[in-house]
PDB file of C-alpha atoms in Angstrom:
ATOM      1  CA  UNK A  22      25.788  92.971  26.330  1.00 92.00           C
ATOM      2  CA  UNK A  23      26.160  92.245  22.801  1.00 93.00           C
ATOM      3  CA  UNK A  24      24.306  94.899  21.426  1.00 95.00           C
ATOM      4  CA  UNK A  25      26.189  97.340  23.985  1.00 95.00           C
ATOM      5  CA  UNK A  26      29.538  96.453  23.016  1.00 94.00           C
ATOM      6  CA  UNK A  27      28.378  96.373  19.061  1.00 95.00           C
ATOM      7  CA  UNK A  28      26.453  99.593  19.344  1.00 96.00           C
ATOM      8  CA  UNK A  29      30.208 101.374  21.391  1.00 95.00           C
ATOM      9  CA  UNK A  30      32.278  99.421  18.506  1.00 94.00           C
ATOM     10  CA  UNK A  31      31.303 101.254  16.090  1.00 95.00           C
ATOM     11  CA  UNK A  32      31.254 104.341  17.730  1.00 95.00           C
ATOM     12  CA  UNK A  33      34.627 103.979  18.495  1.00 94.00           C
ATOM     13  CA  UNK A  34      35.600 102.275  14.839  1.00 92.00           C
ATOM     14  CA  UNK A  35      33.412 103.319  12.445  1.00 91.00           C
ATOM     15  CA  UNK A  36      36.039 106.127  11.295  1.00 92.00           C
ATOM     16  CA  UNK A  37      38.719 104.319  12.893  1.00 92.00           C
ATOM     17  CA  UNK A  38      40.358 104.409   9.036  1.00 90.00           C
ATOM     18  CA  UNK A  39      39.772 108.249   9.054  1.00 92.00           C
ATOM     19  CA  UNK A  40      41.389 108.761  12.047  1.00 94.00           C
ATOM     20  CA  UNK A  41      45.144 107.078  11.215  1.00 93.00           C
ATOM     21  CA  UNK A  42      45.117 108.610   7.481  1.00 92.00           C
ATOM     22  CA  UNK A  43      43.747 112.256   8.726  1.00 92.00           C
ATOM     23  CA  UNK A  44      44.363 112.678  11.993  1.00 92.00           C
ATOM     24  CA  UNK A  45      47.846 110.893  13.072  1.00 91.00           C
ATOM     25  CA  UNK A  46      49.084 110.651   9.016  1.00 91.00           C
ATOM     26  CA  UNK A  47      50.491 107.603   9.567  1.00 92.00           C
ATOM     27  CA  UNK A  48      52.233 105.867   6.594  1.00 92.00           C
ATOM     28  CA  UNK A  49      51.332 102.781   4.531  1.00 91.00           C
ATOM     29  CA  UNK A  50      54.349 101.379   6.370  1.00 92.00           C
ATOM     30  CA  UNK A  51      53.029 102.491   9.650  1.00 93.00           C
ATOM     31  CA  UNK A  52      49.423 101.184   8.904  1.00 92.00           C
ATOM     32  CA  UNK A  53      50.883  97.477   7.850  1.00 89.00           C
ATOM     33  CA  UNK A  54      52.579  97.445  10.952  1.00 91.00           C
ATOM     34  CA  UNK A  55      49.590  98.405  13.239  1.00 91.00           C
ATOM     35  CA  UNK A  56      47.786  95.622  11.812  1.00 87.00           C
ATOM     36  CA  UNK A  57      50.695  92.971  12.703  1.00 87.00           C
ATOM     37  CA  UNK A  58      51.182  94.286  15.984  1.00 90.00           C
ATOM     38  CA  UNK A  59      47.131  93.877  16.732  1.00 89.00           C
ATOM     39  CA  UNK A  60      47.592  90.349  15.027  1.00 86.00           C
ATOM     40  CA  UNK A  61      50.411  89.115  16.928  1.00 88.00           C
ATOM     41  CA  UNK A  62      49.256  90.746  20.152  1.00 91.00           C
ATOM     42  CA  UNK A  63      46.120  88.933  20.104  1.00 88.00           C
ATOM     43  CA  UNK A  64      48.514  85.599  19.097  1.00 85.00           C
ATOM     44  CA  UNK A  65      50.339  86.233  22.451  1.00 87.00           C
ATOM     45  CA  UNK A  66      47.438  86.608  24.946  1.00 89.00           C
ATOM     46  CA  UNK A  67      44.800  84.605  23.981  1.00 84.00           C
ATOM     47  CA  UNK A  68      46.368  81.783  26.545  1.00 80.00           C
ATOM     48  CA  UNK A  69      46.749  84.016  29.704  1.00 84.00           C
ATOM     49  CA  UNK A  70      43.995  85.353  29.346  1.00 86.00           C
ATOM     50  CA  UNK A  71      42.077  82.320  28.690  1.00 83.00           C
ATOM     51  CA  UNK A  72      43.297  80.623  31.655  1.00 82.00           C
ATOM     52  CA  UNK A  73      42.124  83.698  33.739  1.00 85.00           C
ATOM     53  CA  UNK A  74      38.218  82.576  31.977  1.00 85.00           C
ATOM     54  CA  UNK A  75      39.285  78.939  32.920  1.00 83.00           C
ATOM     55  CA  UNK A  76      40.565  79.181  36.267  1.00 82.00           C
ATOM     56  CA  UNK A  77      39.543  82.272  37.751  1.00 85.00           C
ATOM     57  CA  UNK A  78      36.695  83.148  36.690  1.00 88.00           C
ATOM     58  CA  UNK A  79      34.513  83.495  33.373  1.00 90.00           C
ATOM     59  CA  UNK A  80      33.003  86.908  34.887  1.00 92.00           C
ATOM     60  CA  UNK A  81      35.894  88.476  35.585  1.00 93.00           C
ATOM     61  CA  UNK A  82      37.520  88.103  32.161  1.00 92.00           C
ATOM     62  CA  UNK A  83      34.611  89.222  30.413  1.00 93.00           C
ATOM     63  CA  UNK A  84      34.397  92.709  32.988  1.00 94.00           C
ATOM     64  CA  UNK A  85      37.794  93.373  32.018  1.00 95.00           C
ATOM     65  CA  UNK A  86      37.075  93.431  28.350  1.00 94.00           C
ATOM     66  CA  UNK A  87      35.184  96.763  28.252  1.00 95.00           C
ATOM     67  CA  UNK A  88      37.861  97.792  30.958  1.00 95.00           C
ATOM     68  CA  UNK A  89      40.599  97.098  28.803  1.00 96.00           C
ATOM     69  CA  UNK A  90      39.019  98.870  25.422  1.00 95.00           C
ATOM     70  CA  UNK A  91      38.023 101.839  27.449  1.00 96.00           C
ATOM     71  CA  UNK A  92      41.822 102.188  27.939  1.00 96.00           C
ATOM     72  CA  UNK A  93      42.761 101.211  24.517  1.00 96.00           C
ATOM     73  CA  UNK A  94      40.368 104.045  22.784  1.00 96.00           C
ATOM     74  CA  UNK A  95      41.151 106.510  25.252  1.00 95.00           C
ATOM     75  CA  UNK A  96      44.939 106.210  24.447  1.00 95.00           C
ATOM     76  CA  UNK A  97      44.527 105.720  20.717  1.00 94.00           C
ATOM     77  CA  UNK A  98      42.761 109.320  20.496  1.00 94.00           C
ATOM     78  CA  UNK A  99      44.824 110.998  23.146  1.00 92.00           C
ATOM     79  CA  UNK A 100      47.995 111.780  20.945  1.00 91.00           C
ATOM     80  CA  UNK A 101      47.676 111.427  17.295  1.00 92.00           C
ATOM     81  CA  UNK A 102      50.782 109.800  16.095  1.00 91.00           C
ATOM     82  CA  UNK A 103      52.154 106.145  15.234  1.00 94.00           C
ATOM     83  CA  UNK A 104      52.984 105.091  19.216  1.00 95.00           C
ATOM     84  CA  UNK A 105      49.795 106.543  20.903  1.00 96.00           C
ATOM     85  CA  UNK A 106      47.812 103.995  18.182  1.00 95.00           C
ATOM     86  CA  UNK A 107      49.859 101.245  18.384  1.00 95.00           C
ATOM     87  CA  UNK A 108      49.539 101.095  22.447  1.00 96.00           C
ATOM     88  CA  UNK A 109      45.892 101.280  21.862  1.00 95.00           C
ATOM     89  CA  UNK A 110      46.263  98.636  19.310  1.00 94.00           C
ATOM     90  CA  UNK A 111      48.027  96.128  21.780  1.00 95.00           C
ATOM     91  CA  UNK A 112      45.176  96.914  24.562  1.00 96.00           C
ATOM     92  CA  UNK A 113      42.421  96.422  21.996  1.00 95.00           C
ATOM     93  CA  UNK A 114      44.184  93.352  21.083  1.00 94.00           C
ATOM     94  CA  UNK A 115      44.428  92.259  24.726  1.00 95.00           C
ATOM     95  CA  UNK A 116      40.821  93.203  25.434  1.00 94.00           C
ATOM     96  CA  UNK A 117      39.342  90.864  22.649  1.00 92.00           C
ATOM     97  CA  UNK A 118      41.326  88.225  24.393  1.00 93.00           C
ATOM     98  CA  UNK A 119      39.796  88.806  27.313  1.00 93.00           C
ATOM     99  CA  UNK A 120      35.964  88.483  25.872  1.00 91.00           C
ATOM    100  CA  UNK A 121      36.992  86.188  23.273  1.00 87.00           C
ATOM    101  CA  UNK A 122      35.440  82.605  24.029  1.00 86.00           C
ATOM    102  CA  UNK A 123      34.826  83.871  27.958  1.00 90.00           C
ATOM    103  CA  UNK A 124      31.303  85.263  26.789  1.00 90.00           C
ATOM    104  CA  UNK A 125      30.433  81.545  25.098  1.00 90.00           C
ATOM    105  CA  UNK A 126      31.401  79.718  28.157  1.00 90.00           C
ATOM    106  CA  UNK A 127      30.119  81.524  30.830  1.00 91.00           C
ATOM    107  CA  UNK A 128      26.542  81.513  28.442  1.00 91.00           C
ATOM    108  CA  UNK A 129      26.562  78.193  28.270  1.00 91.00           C
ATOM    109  CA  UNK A 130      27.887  77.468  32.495  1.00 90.00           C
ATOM    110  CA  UNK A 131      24.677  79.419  33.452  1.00 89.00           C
ATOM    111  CA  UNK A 132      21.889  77.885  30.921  1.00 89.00           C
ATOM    112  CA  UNK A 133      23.335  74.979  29.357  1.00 88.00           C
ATOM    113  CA  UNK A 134      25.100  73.946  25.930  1.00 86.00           C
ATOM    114  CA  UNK A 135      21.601  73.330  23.463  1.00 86.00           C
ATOM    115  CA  UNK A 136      19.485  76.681  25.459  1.00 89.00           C
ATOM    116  CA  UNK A 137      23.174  78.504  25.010  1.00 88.00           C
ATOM    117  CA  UNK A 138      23.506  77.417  20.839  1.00 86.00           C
ATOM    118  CA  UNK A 139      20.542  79.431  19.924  1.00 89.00           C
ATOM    119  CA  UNK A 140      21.566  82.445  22.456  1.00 91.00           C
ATOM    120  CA  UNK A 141      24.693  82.832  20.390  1.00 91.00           C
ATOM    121  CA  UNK A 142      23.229  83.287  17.022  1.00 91.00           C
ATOM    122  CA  UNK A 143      20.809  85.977  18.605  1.00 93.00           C
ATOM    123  CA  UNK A 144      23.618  87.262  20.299  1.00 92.00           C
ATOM    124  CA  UNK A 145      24.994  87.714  17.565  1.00 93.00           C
ATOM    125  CA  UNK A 146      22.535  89.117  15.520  1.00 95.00           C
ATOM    126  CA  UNK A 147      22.231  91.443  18.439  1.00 96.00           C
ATOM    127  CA  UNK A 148      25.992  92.761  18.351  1.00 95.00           C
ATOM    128  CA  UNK A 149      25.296  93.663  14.512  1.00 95.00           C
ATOM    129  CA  UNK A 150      22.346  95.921  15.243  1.00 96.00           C
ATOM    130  CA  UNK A 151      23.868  97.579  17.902  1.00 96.00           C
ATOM    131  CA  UNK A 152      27.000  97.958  15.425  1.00 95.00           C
ATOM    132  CA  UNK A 153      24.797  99.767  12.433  1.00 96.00           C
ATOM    133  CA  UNK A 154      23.033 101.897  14.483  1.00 96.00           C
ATOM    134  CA  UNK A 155      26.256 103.143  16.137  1.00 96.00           C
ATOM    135  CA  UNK A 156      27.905 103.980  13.484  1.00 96.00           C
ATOM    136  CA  UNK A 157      25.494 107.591  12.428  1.00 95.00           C
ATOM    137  CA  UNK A 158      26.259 108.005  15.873  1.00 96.00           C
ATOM    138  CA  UNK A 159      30.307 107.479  15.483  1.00 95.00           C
ATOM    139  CA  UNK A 160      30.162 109.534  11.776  1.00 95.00           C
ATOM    140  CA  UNK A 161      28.505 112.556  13.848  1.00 95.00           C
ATOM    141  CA  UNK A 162      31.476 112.677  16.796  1.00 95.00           C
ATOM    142  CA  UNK A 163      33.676 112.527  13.535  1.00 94.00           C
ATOM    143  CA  UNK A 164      32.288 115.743  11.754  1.00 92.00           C
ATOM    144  CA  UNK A 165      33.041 117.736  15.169  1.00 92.00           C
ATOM    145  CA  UNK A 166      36.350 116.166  16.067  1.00 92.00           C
ATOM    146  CA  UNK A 167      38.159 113.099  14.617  1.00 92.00           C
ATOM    147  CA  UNK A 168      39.529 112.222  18.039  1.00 93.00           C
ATOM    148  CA  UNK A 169      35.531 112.435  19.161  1.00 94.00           C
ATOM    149  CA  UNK A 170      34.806 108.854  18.203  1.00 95.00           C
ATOM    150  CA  UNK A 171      37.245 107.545  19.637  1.00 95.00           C
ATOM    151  CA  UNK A 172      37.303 109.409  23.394  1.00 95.00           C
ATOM    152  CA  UNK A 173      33.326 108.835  22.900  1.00 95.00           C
ATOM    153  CA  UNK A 174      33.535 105.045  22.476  1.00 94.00           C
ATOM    154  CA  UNK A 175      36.222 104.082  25.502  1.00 94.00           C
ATOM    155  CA  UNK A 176      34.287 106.622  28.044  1.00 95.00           C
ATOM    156  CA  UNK A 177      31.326 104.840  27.350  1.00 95.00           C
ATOM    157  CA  UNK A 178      33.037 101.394  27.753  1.00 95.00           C
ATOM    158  CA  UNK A 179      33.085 102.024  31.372  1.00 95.00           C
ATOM    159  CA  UNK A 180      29.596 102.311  31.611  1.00 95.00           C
ATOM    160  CA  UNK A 181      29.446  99.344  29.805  1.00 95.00           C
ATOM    161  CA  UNK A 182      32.252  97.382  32.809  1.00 94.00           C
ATOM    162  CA  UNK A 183      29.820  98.923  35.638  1.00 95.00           C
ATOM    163  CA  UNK A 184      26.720  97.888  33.981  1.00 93.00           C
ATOM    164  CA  UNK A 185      28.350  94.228  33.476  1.00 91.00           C
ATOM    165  CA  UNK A 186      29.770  94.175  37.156  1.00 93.00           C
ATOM    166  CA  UNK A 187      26.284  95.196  38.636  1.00 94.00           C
ATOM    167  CA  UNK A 188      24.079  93.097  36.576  1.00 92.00           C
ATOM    168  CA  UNK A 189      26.085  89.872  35.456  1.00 91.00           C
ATOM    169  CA  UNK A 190      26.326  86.296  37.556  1.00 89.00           C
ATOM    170  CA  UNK A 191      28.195  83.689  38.113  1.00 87.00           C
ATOM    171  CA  UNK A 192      26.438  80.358  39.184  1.00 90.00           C
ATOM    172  CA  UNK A 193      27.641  77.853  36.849  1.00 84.00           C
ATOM    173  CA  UNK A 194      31.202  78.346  36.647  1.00 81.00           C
ATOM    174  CA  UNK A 195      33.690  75.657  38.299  1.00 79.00           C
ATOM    175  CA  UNK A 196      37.203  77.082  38.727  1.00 71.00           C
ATOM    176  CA  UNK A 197      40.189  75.156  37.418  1.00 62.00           C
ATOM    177  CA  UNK A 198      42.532  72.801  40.217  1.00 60.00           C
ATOM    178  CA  UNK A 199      45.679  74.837  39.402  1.00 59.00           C
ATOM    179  CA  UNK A 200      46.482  78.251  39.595  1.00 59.00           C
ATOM    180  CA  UNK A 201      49.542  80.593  38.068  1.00 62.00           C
ATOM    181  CA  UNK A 202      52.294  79.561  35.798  1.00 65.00           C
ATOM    182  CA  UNK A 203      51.067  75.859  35.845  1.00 68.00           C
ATOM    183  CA  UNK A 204      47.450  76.998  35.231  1.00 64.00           C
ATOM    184  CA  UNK A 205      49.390  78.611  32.355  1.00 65.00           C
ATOM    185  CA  UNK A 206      51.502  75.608  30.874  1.00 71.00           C
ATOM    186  CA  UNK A 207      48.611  73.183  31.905  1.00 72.00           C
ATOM    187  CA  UNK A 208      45.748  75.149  29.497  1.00 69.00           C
ATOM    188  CA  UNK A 209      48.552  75.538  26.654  1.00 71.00           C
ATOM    189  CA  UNK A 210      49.510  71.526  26.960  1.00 78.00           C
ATOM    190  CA  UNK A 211      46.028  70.651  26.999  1.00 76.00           C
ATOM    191  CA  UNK A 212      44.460  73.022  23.838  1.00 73.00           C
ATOM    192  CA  UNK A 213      47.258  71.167  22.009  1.00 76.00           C
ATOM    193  CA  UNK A 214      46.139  68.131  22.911  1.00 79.00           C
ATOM    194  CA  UNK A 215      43.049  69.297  21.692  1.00 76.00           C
ATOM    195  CA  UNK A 216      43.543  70.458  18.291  1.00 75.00           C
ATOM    196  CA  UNK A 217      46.321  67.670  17.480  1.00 78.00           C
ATOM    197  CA  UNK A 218      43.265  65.203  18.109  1.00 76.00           C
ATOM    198  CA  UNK A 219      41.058  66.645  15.945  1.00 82.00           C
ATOM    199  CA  UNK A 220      41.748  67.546  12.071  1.00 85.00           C
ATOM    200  CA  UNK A 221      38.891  69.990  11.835  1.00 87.00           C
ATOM    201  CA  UNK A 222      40.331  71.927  14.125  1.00 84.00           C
ATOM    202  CA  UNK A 223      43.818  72.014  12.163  1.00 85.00           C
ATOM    203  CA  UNK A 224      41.501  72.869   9.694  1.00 88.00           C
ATOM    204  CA  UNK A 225      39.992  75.791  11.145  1.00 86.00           C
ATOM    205  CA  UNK A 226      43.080  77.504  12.572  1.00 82.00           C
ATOM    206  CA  UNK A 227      44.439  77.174   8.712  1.00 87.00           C
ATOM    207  CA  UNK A 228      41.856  79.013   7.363  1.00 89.00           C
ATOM    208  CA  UNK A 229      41.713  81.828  10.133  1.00 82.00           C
ATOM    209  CA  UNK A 230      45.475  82.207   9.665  1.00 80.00           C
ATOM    210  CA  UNK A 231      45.289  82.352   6.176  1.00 84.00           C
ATOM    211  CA  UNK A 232      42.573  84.460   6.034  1.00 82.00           C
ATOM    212  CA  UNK A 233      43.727  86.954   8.392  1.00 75.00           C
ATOM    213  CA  UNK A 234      46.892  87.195   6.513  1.00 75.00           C
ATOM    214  CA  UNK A 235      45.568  87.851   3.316  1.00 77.00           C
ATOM    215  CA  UNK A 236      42.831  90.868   4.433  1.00 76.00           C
ATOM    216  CA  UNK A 237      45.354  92.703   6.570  1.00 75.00           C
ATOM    217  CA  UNK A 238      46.624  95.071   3.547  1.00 76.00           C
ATOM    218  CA  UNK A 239      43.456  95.919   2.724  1.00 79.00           C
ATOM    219  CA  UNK A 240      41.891  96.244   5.963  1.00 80.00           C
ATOM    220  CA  UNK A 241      44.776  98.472   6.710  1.00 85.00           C
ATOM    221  CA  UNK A 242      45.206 100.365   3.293  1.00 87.00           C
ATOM    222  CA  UNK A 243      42.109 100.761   2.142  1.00 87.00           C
ATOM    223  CA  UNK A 244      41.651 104.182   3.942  1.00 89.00           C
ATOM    224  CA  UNK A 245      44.903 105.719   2.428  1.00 89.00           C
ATOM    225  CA  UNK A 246      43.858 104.281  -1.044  1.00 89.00           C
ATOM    226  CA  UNK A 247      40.309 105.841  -0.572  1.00 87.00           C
ATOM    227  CA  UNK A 248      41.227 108.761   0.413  1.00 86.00           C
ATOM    228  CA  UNK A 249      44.272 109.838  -1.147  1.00 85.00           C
ATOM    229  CA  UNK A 250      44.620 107.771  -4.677  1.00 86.00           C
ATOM    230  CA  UNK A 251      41.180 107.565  -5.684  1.00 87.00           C
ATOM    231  CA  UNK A 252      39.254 110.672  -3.772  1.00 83.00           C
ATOM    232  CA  UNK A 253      36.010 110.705  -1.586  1.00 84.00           C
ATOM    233  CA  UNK A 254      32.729 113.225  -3.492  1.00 87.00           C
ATOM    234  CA  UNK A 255      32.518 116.155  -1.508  1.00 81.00           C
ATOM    235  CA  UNK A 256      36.075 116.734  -0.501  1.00 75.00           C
ATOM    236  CA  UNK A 257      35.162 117.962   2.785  1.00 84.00           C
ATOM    237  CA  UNK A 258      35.989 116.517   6.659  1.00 84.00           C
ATOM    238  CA  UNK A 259      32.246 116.111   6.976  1.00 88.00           C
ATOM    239  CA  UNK A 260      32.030 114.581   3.763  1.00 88.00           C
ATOM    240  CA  UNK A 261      34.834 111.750   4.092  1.00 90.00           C
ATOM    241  CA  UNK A 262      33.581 110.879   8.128  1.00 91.00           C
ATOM    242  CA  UNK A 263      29.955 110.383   6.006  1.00 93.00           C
ATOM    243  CA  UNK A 264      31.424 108.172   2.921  1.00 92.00           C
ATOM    244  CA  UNK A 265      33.457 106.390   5.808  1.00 91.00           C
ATOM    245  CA  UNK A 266      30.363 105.802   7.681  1.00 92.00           C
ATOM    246  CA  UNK A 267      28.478 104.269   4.902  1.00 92.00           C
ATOM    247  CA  UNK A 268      31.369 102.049   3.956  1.00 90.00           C
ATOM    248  CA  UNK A 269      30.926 100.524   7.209  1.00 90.00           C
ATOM    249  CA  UNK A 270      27.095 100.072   7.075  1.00 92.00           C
ATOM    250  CA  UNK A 271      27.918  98.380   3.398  1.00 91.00           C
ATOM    251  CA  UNK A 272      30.656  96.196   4.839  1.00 87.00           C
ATOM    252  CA  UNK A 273      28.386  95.023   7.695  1.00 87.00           C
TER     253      UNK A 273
END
């Protein structure tokens, strides 16, 4: 699963930056603003849909993940222009919600906390193979079509939901007592709890909030600065999806 959503990723991503500068010439203004509407997005449903992973079910969040970014590419390619991106930014925002920490539990429900700590790492290392050999594939959908990527990577996302709805179980998981609006309040009140009674986790949230604040102008500027204040070698469409391509593969 990893290496199938990392390998789709970057399909989708990998001249995400092109895209936005090229394709839908958004603004520096309008590229700031993406970013904080991913950001807060993300800020406003990592609860709900956490308590779907909590009390529903672990499998269900993580099938509606690929669901959800299918939907979120799809629009973000199908018009060009400032709203079309920032819908798709809110659903890609909402479908990392859905996978985020649902994939860790349900992994360790099914095999067990110390088999499940090693499964991560490889998982991980998994997700970042799939992601560099993706993105040739992304950089050659970009050369034909900017929108390519893009339509590429969601279509295949619902390959990915049918192949995780066929193949993935669900032995291990205990639902939560409560359902709805208390399930809500009642996983809120009790990650609170939570991090109040633990300093490293004050900790951690600090440094992800200050982190994330300080790379968002230049993970959203950097394209517009690359391509239009300091210039790509070549010149050409083909040339900037390539240069764009092997900034990702550096990055990674």
């Amino acid at each position: 699963y990893r290496a199938a959503a990392g390998f789709l990723s970057a399909v989708a991503l990998a001249t995400y930056g092109l895209y936005v500068v090229r394709e839908a010439g958004l603004s520096p203004l309008e590229l700031v603003l993406l970013g904080t509407i991913t950001e807060g997005a993300s800020f406003l449903f990592e609860v709900p849909t956490g308590v779907i992973a909590d009390v529903y079910s672990r499998r269900l969040s993580i099938l509606l993940a690929p669901l959800t970014n299918a939907l979120a590419f799809i629009v973000m390619a199908a018009v060009p222009g400032f709203l079309f991106v920032a819908a798709g930014s809110v659903l890609f925002a909402l479908s990392w919600t859905f996978r985020s920490g649902a994939l860790e539990a349900w992994l360790a429900d099914e095999i067990g906390e110390d088999r499940a700590a090693g499964s991560y790492l490889r998982g991980a290392q998994f997700s970042q193979a799939g992601y560099l050999l993706g993105i040739p594939v992304g950089v050659f959908a970009a050369t034909v079509d900017l929108q390519a990527p893009m339509l590429i990577g969601g279509a295949a996302h619902l390959l990915l939901a049918l192949g995780v709805a066929l193949a993935m179980s669900e032995r291990g998981f205990v639902g939560g007592e409560t359902t709805g609006w208390s399930a809500v309040g009642n996983t809120a009140v009790a990650g609170l709890r939570a991090v109040r009674g633990r300093p490293v986790l004050i900790s951690i949230i600090a440094i992800a909030a200050i982190g994330g604040t300080s790379s968002e102008a230049l993970d959203r500027l950097h394209p517009l600065i690359f391509l239009d204040e300091v210039g790509l070698p070549g010149g050409s469409a083909a040339d900037e999806a390539i240069w764009f391509g092997i900034f990702s593969a550096g990055g990674l």
